[in-house]
Amino acid sequence: MWLTGATVIDGTGGDPVDSRTIQVDDGRITAVAGNPSANGETVDCTGLTIVPGLIDAHVHLGLSSHIDDAVAYRISVAEQAADMFENCRRTRDAGFTTVRDTGGIDGGLAGVVASGKVPGPRILQCGPVLCQTAGHGYHGADWEPTAWWHQHEILGLRSTSLPGDGPDEVRKNAREAFGRGADFLKLCVTGGVVSRHDNLSDTQFTVEEIAAAVSEASARGTYVTVHAHNNAGIRNAVAAGVRCIEHGSLVDDDTADLLARHDIALVPTLSVVHILARDTTRAGLPESMRDRIGRMYDEMVKAIHAARRAGVRVGLGTDLIGPGQDRRGLELMLRSEVETPAAALEAATRINADILGIGDEVGTIEPGKRADLVAFAGNPLEDPRLFEDPDAVVLVVQEGRIVKDLR
């Protein structure tokens, strides 16, 4: 297959190149030049801008329904599954050909999407997040005993969190997550915005507890990422040997320097804060949670700049939750305002691929890479609003197959 006539932004940081031809064979990019031959399909992309398949490094596909209703058994398993499948399809159709699910599913959903039974992106997932008793990630009702929490799981579909305390329990839960097909581990080491039992200033898990998970991940050749907002929790995670920080809302210059010295990546999540600051009820959360957000968006913007100054690898994630996750490109539009459209696109492609450990397979348009390609009707570097509009994504190629075509 040859995709011809498009402006190509290859994700390496170079300038866009007009009227390029991308050759695809057996699911891989074989050339970014030359002329089509008669021995394959020619796809006319004149007037379009082709970029690498986008990567969202922080999704929650298992939280695709009204959250409180789902946890309280007011939504059937069938409806929850339908919502997840539709979310997967919309995610891919928005140009995201790879995602990293950071809590809410297990290997079940990832497996049916990988098999082709459900349209969706390539999914890397951590299974249930590991949290401490009554810590962030635990969504039990106010007077619900933690021991009952496992009854909310739908194994093979939704598996939100595994509470545990002490290095031995953390180690056991890590092994359980891997047993359910996890590709990496995620721990919650501070309080969170969407929490019922803690504050953002809380630190959670000791260094020894976090290190137990790191040890288990290392034994399987993978890594630990952590939900963390405040600097004390982040420093504990660094001391324990984690590889990535999610959110990092309060990262200051000193903590950013620490992350850079240890080559620990940061994945900010502006979209969820932007949306929840306006309305929490649409996601299925109480209105009172808006009070927890405060100036979180502005603080996260400061953290992004601090991390960039220090030389930290800064990826991109949405953290969208609940229904209505159909405008996932909002994160790139917001990051374009914080930095530049080119920096936002690079974060969502090459840098995210590197953070996820799949940079040799995806993230740039280069010979040998998987043919994950997205074509916009226009140039998103000139008009970043295109990132946020699913209808502006007129062509999606996933592993060399056209899976969306609105040309």
PDB file of C-alpha atoms in Angstrom, residues 4 26 43 50-51 59 63-64 66 141 143 146 217 221 237 252 263 339 351 358 362 377 387 395:
ATOM      1  CA  THR A   4       0.521   9.510  -1.412  1.00  0.00           C
ATOM      2  CA  ASP A  26       2.966  -6.529   5.721  1.00  0.00           C
ATOM      3  CA  VAL A  43      -4.338   5.702  -1.103  1.00  0.00           C
ATOM      4  CA  ILE A  50      -0.244  12.281   8.267  1.00  0.00           C
ATOM      5  CA  VAL A  51       1.241  11.790  11.737  1.00  0.00           C
ATOM      6  CA  VAL A  59      -6.482   5.760  30.087  1.00  0.00           C
ATOM      7  CA  LEU A  63     -14.328   3.218  33.836  1.00  0.00           C
ATOM      8  CA  SER A  64     -16.392   3.894  30.709  1.00  0.00           C
ATOM      9  CA  HIS A  66     -21.281   6.117  35.214  1.00  0.00           C
ATOM     10  CA  ALA A 141     -18.712   3.347  50.227  1.00  0.00           C
ATOM     11  CA  TRP A 143     -18.960   2.346  55.779  1.00  0.00           C
ATOM     12  CA  THR A 146     -12.398  -3.076  52.689  1.00  0.00           C
ATOM     13  CA  ALA A 217       8.136  -5.917  38.235  1.00  0.00           C
ATOM     14  CA  GLY A 221      11.389  -7.485  33.022  1.00  0.00           C
ATOM     15  CA  ALA A 237       8.605   6.449  44.747  1.00  0.00           C
ATOM     16  CA  ASP A 252       8.582  21.630  41.831  1.00  0.00           C
ATOM     17  CA  ASP A 263      15.626   9.210  34.238  1.00  0.00           C
ATOM     18  CA  GLU A 339       3.765  24.362  25.060  1.00  0.00           C
ATOM     19  CA  ILE A 351       8.058  10.285  23.790  1.00  0.00           C
ATOM     20  CA  ILE A 358       7.760   0.291  22.612  1.00  0.00           C
ATOM     21  CA  VAL A 362       5.778   2.709  17.099  1.00  0.00           C
ATOM     22  CA  ALA A 377      -8.088  17.039   7.352  1.00  0.00           C
ATOM     23  CA  PHE A 387      -6.510  17.335  17.560  1.00  0.00           C
ATOM     24  CA  LEU A 395      -7.978   8.189   7.989  1.00  0.00           C
TER      25      LEU A 395
END
